[in-house]
JSON list of C-alpha atoms in Angstrom, two decimals:
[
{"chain": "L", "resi": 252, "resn": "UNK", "atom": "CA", "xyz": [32.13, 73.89, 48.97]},
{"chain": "L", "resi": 253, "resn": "UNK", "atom": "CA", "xyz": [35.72, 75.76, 47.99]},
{"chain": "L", "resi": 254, "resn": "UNK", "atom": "CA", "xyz": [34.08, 78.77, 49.55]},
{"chain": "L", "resi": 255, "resn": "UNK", "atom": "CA", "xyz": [34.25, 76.73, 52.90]},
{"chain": "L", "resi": 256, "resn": "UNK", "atom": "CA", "xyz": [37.69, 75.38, 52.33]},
{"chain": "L", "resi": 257, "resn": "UNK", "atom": "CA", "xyz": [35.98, 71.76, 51.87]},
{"chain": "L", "resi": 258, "resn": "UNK", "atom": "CA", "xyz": [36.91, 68.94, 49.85]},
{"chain": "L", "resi": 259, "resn": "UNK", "atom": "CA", "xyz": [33.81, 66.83, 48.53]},
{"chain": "L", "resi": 260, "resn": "UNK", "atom": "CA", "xyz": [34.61, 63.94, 50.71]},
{"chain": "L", "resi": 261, "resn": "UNK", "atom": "CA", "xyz": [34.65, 66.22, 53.77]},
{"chain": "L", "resi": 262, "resn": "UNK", "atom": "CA", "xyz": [31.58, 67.64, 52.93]},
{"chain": "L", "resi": 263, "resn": "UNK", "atom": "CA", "xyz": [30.29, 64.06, 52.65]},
{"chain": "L", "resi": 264, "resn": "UNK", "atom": "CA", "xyz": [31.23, 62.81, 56.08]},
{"chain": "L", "resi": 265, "resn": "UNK", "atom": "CA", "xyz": [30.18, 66.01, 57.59]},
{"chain": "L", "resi": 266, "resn": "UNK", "atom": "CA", "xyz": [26.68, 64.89, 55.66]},
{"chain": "L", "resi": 267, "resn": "UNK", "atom": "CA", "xyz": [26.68, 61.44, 57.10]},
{"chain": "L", "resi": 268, "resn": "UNK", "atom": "CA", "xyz": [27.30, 62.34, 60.49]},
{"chain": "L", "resi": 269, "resn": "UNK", "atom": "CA", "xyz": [23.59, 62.94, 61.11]},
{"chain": "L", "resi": 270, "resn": "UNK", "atom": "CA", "xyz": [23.13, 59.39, 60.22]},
{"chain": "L", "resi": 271, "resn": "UNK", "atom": "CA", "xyz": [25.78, 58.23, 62.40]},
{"chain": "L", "resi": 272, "resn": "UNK", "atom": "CA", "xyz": [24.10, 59.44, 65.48]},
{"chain": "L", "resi": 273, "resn": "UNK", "atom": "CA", "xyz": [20.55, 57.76, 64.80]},
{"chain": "L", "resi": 274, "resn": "UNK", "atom": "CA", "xyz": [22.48, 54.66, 64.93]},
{"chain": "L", "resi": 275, "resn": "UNK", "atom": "CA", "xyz": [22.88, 54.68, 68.93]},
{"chain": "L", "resi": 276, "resn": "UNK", "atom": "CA", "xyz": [20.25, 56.97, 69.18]},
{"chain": "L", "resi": 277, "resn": "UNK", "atom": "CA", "xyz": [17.25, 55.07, 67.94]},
{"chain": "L", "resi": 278, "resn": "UNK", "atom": "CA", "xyz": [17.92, 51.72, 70.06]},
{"chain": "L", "resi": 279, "resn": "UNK", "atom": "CA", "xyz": [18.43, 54.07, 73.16]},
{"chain": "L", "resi": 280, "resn": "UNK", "atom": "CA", "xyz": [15.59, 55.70, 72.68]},
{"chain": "L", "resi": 281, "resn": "UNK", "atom": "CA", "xyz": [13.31, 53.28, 71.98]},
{"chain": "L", "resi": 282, "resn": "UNK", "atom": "CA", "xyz": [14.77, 51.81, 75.65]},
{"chain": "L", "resi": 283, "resn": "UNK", "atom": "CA", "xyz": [13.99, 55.06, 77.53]},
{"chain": "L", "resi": 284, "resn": "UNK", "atom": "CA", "xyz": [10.43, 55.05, 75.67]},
{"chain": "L", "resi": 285, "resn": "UNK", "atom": "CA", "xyz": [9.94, 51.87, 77.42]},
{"chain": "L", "resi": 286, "resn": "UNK", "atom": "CA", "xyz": [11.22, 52.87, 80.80]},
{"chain": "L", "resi": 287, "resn": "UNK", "atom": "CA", "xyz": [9.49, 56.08, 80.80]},
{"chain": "L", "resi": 288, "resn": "UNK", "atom": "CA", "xyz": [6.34, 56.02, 78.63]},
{"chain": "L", "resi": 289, "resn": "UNK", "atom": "CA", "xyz": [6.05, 56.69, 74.75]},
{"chain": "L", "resi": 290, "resn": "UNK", "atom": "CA", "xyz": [4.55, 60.52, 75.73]},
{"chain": "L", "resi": 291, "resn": "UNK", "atom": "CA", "xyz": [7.60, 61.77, 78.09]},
{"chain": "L", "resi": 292, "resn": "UNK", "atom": "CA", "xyz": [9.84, 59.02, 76.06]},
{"chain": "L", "resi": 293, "resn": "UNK", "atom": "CA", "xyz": [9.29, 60.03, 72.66]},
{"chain": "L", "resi": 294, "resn": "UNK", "atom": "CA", "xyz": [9.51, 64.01, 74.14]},
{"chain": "L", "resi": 295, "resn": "UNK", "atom": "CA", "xyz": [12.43, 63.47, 75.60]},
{"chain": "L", "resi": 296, "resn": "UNK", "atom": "CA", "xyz": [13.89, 61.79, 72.56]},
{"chain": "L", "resi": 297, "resn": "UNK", "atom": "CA", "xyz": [13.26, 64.05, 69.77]},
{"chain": "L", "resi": 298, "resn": "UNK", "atom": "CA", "xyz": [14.57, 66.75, 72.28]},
{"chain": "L", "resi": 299, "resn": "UNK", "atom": "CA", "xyz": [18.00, 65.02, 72.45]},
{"chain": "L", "resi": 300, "resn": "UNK", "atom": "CA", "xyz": [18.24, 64.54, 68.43]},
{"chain": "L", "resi": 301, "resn": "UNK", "atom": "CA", "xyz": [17.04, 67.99, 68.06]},
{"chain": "L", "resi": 302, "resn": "UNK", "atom": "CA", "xyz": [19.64, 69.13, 70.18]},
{"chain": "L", "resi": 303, "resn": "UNK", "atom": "CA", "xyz": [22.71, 66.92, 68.62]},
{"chain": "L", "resi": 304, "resn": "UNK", "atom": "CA", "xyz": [22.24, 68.07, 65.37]},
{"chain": "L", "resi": 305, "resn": "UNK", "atom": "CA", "xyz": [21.87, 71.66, 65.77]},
{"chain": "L", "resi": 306, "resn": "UNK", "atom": "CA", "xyz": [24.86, 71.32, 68.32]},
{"chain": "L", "resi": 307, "resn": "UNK", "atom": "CA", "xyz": [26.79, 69.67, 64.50]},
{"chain": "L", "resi": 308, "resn": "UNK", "atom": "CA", "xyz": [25.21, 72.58, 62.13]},
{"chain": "L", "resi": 309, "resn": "UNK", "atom": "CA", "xyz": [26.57, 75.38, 65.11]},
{"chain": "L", "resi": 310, "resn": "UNK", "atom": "CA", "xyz": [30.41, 73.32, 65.14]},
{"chain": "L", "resi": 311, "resn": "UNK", "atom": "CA", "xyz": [30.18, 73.58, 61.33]},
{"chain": "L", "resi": 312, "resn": "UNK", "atom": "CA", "xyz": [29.41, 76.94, 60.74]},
{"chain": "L", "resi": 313, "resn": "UNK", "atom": "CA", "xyz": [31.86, 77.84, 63.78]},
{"chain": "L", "resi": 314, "resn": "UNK", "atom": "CA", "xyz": [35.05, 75.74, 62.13]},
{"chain": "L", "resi": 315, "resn": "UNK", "atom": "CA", "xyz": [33.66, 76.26, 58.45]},
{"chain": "L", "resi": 316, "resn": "UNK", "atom": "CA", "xyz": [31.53, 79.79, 58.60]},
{"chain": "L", "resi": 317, "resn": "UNK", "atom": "CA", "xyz": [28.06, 80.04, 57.13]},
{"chain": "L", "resi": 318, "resn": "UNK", "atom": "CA", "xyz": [26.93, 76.80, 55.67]},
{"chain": "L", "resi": 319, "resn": "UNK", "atom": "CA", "xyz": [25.44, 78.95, 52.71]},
{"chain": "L", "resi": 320, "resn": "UNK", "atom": "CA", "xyz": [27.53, 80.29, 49.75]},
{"chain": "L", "resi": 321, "resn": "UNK", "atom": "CA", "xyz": [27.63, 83.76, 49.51]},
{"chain": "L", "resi": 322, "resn": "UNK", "atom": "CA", "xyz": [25.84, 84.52, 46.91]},
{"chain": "L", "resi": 323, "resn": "UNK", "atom": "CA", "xyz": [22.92, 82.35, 47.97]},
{"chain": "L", "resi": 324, "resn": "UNK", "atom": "CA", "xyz": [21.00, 85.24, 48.87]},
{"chain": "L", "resi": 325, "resn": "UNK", "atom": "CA", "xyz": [17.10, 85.78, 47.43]},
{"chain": "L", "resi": 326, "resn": "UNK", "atom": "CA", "xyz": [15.96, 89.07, 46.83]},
{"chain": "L", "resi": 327, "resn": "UNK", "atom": "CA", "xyz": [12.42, 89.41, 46.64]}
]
């Protein structure tokens, strides 16, 4: 984490923030399910989630660089 520049509790709430998200995410979802169909529904949901958190993991390795140490690297 000081190779990022981050204190614990940052690295913390940028931990939670996953968790943050399912909470309007799952009762929306399961409302479009029920609109649409679980098939399409349930598609269309995991799409959006997959999308929101790799669009957090790309804004954290932009503002913080890689999200693995340096020396985190396996030879093998």
């Amino acid at each position: 984490m000081a190779d990022m520049g981050m204190s614990l509790q940052m690295y913390g709430v940028v931990g939670g923030l996953p968790s943050l998200t399912s909470i309007f995410a799952c009762p929306l979802g399961g409302g479009v399910v029920d609109a649409i169909g679980s098939d399409r529904g349930c598609l269309l949901f995991a799409a959006v989630v997959l999308l929101g958190s790799a669009c957090g993991a790309v804004g954290v390795s932009i503002r913080y660089g890689s999200i693995f140490p340096h020396n985190s690297r396996v030879d093998g």
